[in-house]
XYZ file of C-alpha atoms in Angstrom:
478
model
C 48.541 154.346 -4.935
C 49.556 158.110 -4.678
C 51.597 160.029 -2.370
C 49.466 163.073 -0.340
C 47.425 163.517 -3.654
C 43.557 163.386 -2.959
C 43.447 164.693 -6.739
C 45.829 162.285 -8.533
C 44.687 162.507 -12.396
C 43.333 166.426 -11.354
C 47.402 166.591 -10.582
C 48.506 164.762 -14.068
C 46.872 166.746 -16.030
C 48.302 169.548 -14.823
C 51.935 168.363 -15.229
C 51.531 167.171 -18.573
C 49.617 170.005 -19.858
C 53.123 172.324 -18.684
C 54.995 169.435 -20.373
C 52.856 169.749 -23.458
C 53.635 173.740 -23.245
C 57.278 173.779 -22.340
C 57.857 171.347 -25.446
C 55.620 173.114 -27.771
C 57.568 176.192 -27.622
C 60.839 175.246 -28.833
C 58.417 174.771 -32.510
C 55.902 177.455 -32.035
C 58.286 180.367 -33.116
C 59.260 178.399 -36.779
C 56.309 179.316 -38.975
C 56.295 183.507 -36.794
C 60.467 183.904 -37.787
C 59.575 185.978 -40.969
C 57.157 188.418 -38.989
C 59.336 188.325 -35.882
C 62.220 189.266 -38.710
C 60.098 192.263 -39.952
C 58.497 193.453 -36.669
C 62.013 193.920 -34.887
C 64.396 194.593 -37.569
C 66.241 190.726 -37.101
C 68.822 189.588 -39.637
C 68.881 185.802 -40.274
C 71.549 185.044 -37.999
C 69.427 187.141 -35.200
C 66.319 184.993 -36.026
C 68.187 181.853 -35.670
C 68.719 182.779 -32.134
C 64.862 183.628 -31.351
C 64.624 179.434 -31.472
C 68.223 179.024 -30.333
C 68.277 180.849 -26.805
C 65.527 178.414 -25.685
C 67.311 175.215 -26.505
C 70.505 176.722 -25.657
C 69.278 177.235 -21.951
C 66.767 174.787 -21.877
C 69.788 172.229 -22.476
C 72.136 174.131 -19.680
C 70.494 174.491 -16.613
C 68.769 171.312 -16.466
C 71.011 169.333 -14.071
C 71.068 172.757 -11.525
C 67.319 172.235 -12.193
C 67.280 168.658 -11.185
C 69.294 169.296 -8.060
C 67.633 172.120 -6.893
C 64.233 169.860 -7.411
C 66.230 167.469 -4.326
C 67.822 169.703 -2.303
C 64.475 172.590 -2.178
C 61.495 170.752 -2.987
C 59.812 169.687 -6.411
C 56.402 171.110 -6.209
C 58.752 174.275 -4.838
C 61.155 174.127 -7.845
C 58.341 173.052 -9.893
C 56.308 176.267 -8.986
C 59.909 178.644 -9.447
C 60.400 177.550 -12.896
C 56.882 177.535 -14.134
C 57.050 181.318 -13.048
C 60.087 182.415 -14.555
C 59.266 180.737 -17.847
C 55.487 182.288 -17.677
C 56.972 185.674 -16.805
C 59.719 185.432 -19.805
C 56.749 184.541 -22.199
C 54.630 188.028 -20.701
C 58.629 189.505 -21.649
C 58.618 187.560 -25.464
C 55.303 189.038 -25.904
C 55.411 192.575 -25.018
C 58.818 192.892 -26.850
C 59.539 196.109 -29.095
C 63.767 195.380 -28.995
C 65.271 192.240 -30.626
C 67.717 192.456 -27.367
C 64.606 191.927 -25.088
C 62.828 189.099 -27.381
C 66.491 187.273 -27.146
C 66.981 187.584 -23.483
C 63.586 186.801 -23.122
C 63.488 183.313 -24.791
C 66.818 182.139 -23.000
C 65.150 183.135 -19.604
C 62.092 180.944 -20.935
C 64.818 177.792 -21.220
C 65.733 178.544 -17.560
C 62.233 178.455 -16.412
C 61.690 175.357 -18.566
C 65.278 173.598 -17.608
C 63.879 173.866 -13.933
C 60.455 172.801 -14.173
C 61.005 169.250 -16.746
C 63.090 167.744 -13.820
C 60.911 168.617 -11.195
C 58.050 167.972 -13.247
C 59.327 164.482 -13.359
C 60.426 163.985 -9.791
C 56.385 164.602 -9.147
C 55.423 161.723 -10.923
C 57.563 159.765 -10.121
C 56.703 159.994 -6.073
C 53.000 160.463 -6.711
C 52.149 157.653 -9.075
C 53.699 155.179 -6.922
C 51.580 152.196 -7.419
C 52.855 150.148 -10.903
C 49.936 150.401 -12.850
C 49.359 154.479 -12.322
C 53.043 154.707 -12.682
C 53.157 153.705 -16.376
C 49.930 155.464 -16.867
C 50.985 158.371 -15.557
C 54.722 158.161 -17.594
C 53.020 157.018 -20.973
C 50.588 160.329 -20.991
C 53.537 162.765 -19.999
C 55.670 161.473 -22.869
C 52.932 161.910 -25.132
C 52.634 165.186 -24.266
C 55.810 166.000 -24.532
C 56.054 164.249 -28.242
C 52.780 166.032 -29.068
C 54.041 169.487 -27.951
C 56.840 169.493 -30.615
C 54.732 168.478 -33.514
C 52.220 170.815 -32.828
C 54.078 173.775 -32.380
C 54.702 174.766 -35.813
C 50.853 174.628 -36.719
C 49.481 176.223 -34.097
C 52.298 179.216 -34.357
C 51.588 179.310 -37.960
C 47.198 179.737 -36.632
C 47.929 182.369 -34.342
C 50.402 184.408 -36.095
C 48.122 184.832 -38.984
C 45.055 185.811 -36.565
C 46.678 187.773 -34.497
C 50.125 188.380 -34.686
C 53.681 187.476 -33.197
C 53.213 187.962 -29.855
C 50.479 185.903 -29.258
C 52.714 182.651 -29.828
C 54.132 183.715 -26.480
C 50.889 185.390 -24.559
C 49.280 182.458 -25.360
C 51.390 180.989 -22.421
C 50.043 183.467 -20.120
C 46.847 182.213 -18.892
C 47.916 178.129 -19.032
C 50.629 178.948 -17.054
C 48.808 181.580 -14.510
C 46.281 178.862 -14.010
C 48.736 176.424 -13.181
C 50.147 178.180 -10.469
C 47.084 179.036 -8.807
C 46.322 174.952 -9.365
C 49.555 173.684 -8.387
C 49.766 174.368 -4.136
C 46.394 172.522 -4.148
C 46.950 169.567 -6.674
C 50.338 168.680 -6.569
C 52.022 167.138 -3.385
C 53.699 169.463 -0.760
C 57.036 169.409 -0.483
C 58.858 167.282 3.051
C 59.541 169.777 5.669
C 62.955 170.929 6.390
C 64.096 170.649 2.593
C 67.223 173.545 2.132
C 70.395 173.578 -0.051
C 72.607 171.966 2.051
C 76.091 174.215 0.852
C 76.332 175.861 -2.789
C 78.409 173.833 -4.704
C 79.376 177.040 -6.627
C 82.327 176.116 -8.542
C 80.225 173.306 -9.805
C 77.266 174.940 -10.762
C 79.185 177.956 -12.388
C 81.476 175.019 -14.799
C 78.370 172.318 -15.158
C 76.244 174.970 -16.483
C 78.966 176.621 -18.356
C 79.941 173.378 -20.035
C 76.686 172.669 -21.087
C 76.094 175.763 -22.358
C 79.078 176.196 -24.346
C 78.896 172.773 -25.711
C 75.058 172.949 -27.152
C 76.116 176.385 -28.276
C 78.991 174.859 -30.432
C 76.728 172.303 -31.323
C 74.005 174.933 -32.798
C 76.122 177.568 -34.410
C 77.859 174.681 -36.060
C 74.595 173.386 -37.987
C 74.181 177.509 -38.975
C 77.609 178.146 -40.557
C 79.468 175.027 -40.080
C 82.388 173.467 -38.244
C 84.230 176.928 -38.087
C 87.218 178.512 -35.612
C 84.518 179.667 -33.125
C 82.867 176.576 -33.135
C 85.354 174.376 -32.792
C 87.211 176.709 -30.023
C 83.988 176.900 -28.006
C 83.379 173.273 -28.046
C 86.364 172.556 -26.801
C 86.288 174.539 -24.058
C 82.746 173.415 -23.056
C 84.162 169.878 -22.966
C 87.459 171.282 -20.631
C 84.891 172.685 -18.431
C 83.295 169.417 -18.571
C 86.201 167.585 -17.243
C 86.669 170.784 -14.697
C 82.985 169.910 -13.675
C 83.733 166.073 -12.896
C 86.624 166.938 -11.158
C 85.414 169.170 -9.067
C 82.086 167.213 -8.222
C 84.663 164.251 -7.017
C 86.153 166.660 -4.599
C 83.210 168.205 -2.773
C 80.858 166.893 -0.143
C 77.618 168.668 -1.762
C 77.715 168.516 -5.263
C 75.372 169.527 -7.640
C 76.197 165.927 -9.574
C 76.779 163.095 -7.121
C 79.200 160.774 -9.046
C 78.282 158.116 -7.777
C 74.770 158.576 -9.546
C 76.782 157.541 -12.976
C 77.798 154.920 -11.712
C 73.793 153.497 -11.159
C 73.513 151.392 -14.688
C 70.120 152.142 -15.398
C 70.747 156.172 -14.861
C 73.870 156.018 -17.731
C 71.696 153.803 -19.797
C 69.298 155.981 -19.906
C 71.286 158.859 -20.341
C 72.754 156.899 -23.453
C 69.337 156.284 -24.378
C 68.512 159.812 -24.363
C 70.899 161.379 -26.074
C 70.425 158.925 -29.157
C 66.673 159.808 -28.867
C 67.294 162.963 -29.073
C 69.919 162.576 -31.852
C 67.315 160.546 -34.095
C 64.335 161.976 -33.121
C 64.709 165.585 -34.194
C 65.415 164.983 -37.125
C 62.404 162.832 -38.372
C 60.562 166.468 -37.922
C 63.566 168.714 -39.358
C 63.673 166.826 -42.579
C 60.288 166.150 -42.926
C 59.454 169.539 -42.747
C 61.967 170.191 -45.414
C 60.255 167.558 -47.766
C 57.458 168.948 -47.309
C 58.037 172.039 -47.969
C 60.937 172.408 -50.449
C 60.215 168.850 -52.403
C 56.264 169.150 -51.679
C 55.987 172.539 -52.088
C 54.006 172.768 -48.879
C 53.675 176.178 -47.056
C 55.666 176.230 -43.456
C 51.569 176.340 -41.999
C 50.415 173.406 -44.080
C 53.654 171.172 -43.217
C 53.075 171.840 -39.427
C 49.347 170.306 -39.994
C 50.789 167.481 -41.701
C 52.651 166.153 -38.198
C 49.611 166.316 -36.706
C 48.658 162.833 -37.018
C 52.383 162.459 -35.188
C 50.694 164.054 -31.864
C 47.327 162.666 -32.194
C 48.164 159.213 -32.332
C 50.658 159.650 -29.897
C 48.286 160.876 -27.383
C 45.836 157.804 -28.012
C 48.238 155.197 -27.892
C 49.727 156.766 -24.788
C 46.379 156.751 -22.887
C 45.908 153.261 -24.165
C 48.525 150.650 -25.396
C 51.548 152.767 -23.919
C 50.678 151.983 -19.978
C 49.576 148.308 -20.221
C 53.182 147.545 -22.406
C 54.917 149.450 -19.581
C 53.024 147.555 -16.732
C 53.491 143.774 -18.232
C 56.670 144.246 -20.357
C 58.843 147.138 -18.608
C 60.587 150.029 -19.625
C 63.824 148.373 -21.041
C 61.408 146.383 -23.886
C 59.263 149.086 -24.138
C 61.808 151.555 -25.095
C 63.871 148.550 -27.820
C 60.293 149.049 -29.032
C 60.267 152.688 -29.345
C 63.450 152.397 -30.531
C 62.973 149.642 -33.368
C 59.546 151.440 -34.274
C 61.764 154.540 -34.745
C 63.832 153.447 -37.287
C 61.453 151.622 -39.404
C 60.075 155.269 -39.583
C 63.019 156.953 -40.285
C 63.770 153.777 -42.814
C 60.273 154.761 -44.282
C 61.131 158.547 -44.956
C 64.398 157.738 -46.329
C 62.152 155.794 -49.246
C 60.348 159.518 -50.088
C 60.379 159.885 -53.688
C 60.887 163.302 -55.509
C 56.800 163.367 -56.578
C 55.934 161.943 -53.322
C 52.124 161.723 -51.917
C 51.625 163.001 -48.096
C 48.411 159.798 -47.749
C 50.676 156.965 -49.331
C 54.364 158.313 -48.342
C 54.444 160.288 -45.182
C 51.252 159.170 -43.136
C 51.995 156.003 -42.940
C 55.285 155.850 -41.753
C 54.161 159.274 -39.749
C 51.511 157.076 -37.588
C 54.738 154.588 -36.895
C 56.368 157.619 -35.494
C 53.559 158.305 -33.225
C 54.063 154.905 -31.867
C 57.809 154.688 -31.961
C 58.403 158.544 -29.543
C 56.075 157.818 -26.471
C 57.703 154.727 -25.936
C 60.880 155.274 -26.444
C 60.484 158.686 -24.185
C 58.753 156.867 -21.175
C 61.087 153.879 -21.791
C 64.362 155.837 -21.650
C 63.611 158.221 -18.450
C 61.881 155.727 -16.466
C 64.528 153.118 -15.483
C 67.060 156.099 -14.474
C 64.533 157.724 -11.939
C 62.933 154.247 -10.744
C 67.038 152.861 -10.200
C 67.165 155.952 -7.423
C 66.067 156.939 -3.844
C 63.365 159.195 -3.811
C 65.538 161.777 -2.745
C 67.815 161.822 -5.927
C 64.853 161.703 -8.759
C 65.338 165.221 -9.273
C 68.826 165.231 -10.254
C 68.419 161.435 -11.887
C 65.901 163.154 -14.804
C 67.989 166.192 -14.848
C 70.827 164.131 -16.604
C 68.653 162.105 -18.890
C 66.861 165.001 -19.980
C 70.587 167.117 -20.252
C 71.547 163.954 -22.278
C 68.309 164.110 -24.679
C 68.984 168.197 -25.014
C 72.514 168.114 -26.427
C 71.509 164.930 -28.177
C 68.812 166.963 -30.330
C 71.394 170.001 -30.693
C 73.528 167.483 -32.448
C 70.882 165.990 -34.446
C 69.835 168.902 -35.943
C 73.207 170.048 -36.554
C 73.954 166.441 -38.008
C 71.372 166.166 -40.446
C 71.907 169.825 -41.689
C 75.427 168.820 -42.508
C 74.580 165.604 -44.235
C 71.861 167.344 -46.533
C 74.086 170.206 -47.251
C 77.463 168.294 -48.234
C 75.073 166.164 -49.992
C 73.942 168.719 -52.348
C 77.370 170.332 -52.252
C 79.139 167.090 -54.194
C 76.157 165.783 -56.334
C 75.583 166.847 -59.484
C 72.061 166.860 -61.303
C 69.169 169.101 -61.116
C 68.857 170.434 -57.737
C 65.500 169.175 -56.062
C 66.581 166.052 -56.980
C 69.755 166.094 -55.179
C 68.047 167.637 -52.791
C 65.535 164.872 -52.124
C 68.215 162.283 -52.318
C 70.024 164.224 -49.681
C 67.008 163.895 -47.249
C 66.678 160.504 -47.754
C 70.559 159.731 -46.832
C 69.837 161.859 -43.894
C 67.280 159.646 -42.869
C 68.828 156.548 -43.539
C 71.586 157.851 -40.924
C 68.839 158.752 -38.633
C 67.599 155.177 -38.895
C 70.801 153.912 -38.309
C 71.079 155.821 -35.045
C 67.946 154.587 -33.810
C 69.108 150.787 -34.261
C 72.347 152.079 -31.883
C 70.022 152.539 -29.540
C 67.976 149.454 -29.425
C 71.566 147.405 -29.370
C 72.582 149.855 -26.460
C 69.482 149.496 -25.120
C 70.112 145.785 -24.288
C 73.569 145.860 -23.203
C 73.174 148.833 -21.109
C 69.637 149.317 -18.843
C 68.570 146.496 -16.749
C 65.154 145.058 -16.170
C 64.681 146.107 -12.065
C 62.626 144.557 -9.834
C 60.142 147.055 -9.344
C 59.846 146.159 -5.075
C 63.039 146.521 -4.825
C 64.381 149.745 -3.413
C 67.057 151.699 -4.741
C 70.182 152.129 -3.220
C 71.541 155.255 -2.337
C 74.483 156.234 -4.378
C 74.920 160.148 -3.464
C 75.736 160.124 0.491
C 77.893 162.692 0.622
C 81.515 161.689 1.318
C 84.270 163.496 2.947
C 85.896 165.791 0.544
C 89.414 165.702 -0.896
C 92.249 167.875 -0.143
């Protein structure tokens, strides 16, 4: 059953094929960095930051996203963000000044922090009957899995053809189509919706938190755990606490507290963020291996993860739903989880003359498993454990959660490769490798968190049972 929909899988593909794009540019600018470097005159540290802005925004504004998805409409919100971030790609594209190529891909995030949650909050209320539901949830993760791993080939494809730019005009006519699409496929939006009351001191220290926190978290995997670092972490976190107490004190907040207190939402949340903190860097590392061990080219390694996507996308169509519809999310996602670490287990075996059919396929097919299901299995208990009316806000903190998560991933398995190499002696590649493998095996060990979190933390729901409102407003403090 669907909600207002006379289009229902007309009105899935759309939202996964934006999920597919919003995820495949935060890898589609890897394999371009070099020409980006030489076209505009970027240092290293500038070219970091061409991939950096987007997570760095991406990460901040997703729970402002999520709210506004609530409090203005989803298909409304949905429609906002999907023009700001096609509008910042027309920017990307037609940029002759690093500034505007910078600015550009952090306004990109925003557009992409406000369309995920909403983009979610329209499943969610569409696909309402059980079987659609994980249908519907198993495809979007895919896409979302399959966006990442195809990025780097496909910028790698049109950078040699022709040019840059076209990783980010590419965007142009998916996401021009989509809005003309999206008024007549996607449900409209209850009358009356408006933001009741800016909640402007939280908005102005939630966002700043977050964005001073995945900041810290990035510049600390370029140049280490230094003074600015450190001194910007910490005040993200202070703003955090800033954030919370402010939310406790107002009658409209952007984060109802009471919505952490929902077991399934902080599961998932947990869930998330050690998703994101294993997940990133089976495809960091493996990349590396590929490419320094292997001696791959950047283009070649991004067809290698291919496999990744396209299995993903099968399974997702096929297994993925019926495991969701007779086992539920919690099981689904141990699954996902256990799956992931016996592929993160499998890369930490890599040996120094390694071969891409007997050493990396295999345990890169158990990876296309182990990521739908653990995506689908970690977002869907938080938004089914919520009223209709909260969904927005509900995947705007799992997804928050999976976005620093993946910051701190990255930044963790840079670290662990890097003071690896720094304290072994021997020939180099073969520290090297052995480096990669020990950042696996941490990776792995991650993922195993999770399944024992998993358990202890998200409950199986009774899917006829509504939830409970845990946002009404209450009076605020004085």
């Amino acid at each position: 059953m669907t909600r207002a929909v006379s289009r229902p899988m007309a009105a899935l593909t759309l939202l996964t094929v934006i999920e597919l794009l919003v995820f495949l540019d935060t890898s589609v600018v890897n394999v371009a960095l070099p020409s980006i470097g030489r076209g505009l005159g970027l240092s290293v540290a500038g070219l970091a930051w061409v991939a950096g802005a987007y997570q760095l925004t991406f990460g901040g504004f997703q729970l402002v996203g999520g709210r506004a998805a609530d409090l203005l409409g989803r298909r409304r919100m949905f429609v906002t963000g999907l023009a700001v971030f096609t509008a910042a790609s027309l920017l990307a594209g037609a940029a002759r000044w690093a500034w505007l190529l910078l600015a550009a891909r952090a306004l990109q995030g925003v557009g992409a922090a406000v369309v995920v949650p909403a983009e979610i909050s329209l499943l969610a209320v569409t696909f309402t009957e059980p079987k659609a539901y994980a249908r519907a949830f198993g495809i979007w993760s895919a896409m979302g899995a399959a966006g990442a791993a195809i990025g780097t080939s496909l910028g790698g494809i049109l950078t040699q053809a022709l040019g840059w730019q076209s990783i980010f005009l590419v965007n142009l006519p998916i996401g021009a189509a989509a809005l003309l699409l999206s008024g007549r496929l996607l449900p409209a939006d209850e009358p009356g919706r408006r933001w009741r009351g800016l909640d402007l001191p939280g908005v102005l220290t939630g966002t700043s938190a977050l964005l001073l926190i995945v900041y810290a978290i990035t510049t600390a995997a370029d140049r280490g755990l230094d003074l600015v670092s450190l001194a910007t972490g910490v005040t993200g976190l202070f703003l955090g606490a800033v954030f919370l107490r402010v939310e406790a004190r107002t009658a409209t907040p952007v984060l109802a507290l009471g919505l952490l207190r929902v077991r399934n939402v902080t599961g998932s949340a947990l869930a998330n963020f050690v998703i994101g903190v294993a997940h990133v860097p089976a495809f960091f590392l493996l990349a590396l291996y590929l490419q320094q061990v292997l001696g791959y080219s950047p283009t070649a390694s991004g067809f290698a993860v291919l496999p990744v996507a396209a299995g993903g996308l099968v399974l997702a169509r096929t297994v993925l739903p019926r495991a969701l519809a007779h086992h539920g999310p919690r099981t689904v996602l141990a699954a996902g989880l256990t799956l992931l670490a016996v592929a993160l287990a499998g890369f930490a075996r890599l040996p120094l003359h390694g071969s891409y059919l007997w050493d990396v396929l295999p345990f890169g097919l158990v990876l296309a498993a182990a990521l739908p299901a653990s995506f689908a299995g970690s977002t869907i208990p938080a938004v089914k454990a919520v009223p209709a009316a909260d969904t927005g806000i509900a995947s705007g903190i799992v997804q928050t959660a999976q976005r620093v998560g993946s910051a701190l991933g990255a930044t963790g398995a840079t670290a662990v490769v890097s003071a690896w190499t720094a304290h072994h002696a021997g020939p180099h590649l073969t520290v090297y490798a052995t480096g990669l493998r020990v950042a696996f095996a941490a990776a792995a060990g991650v993922a195993l968190l999770g399944v024992a979190l998993t358990f202890a933390l998200i409950r199986t729901a009774d899917p006829a049972r509504p939830a409970e409102s845990p946002t009404e407003p209450s009076p605020a403090h004085h």
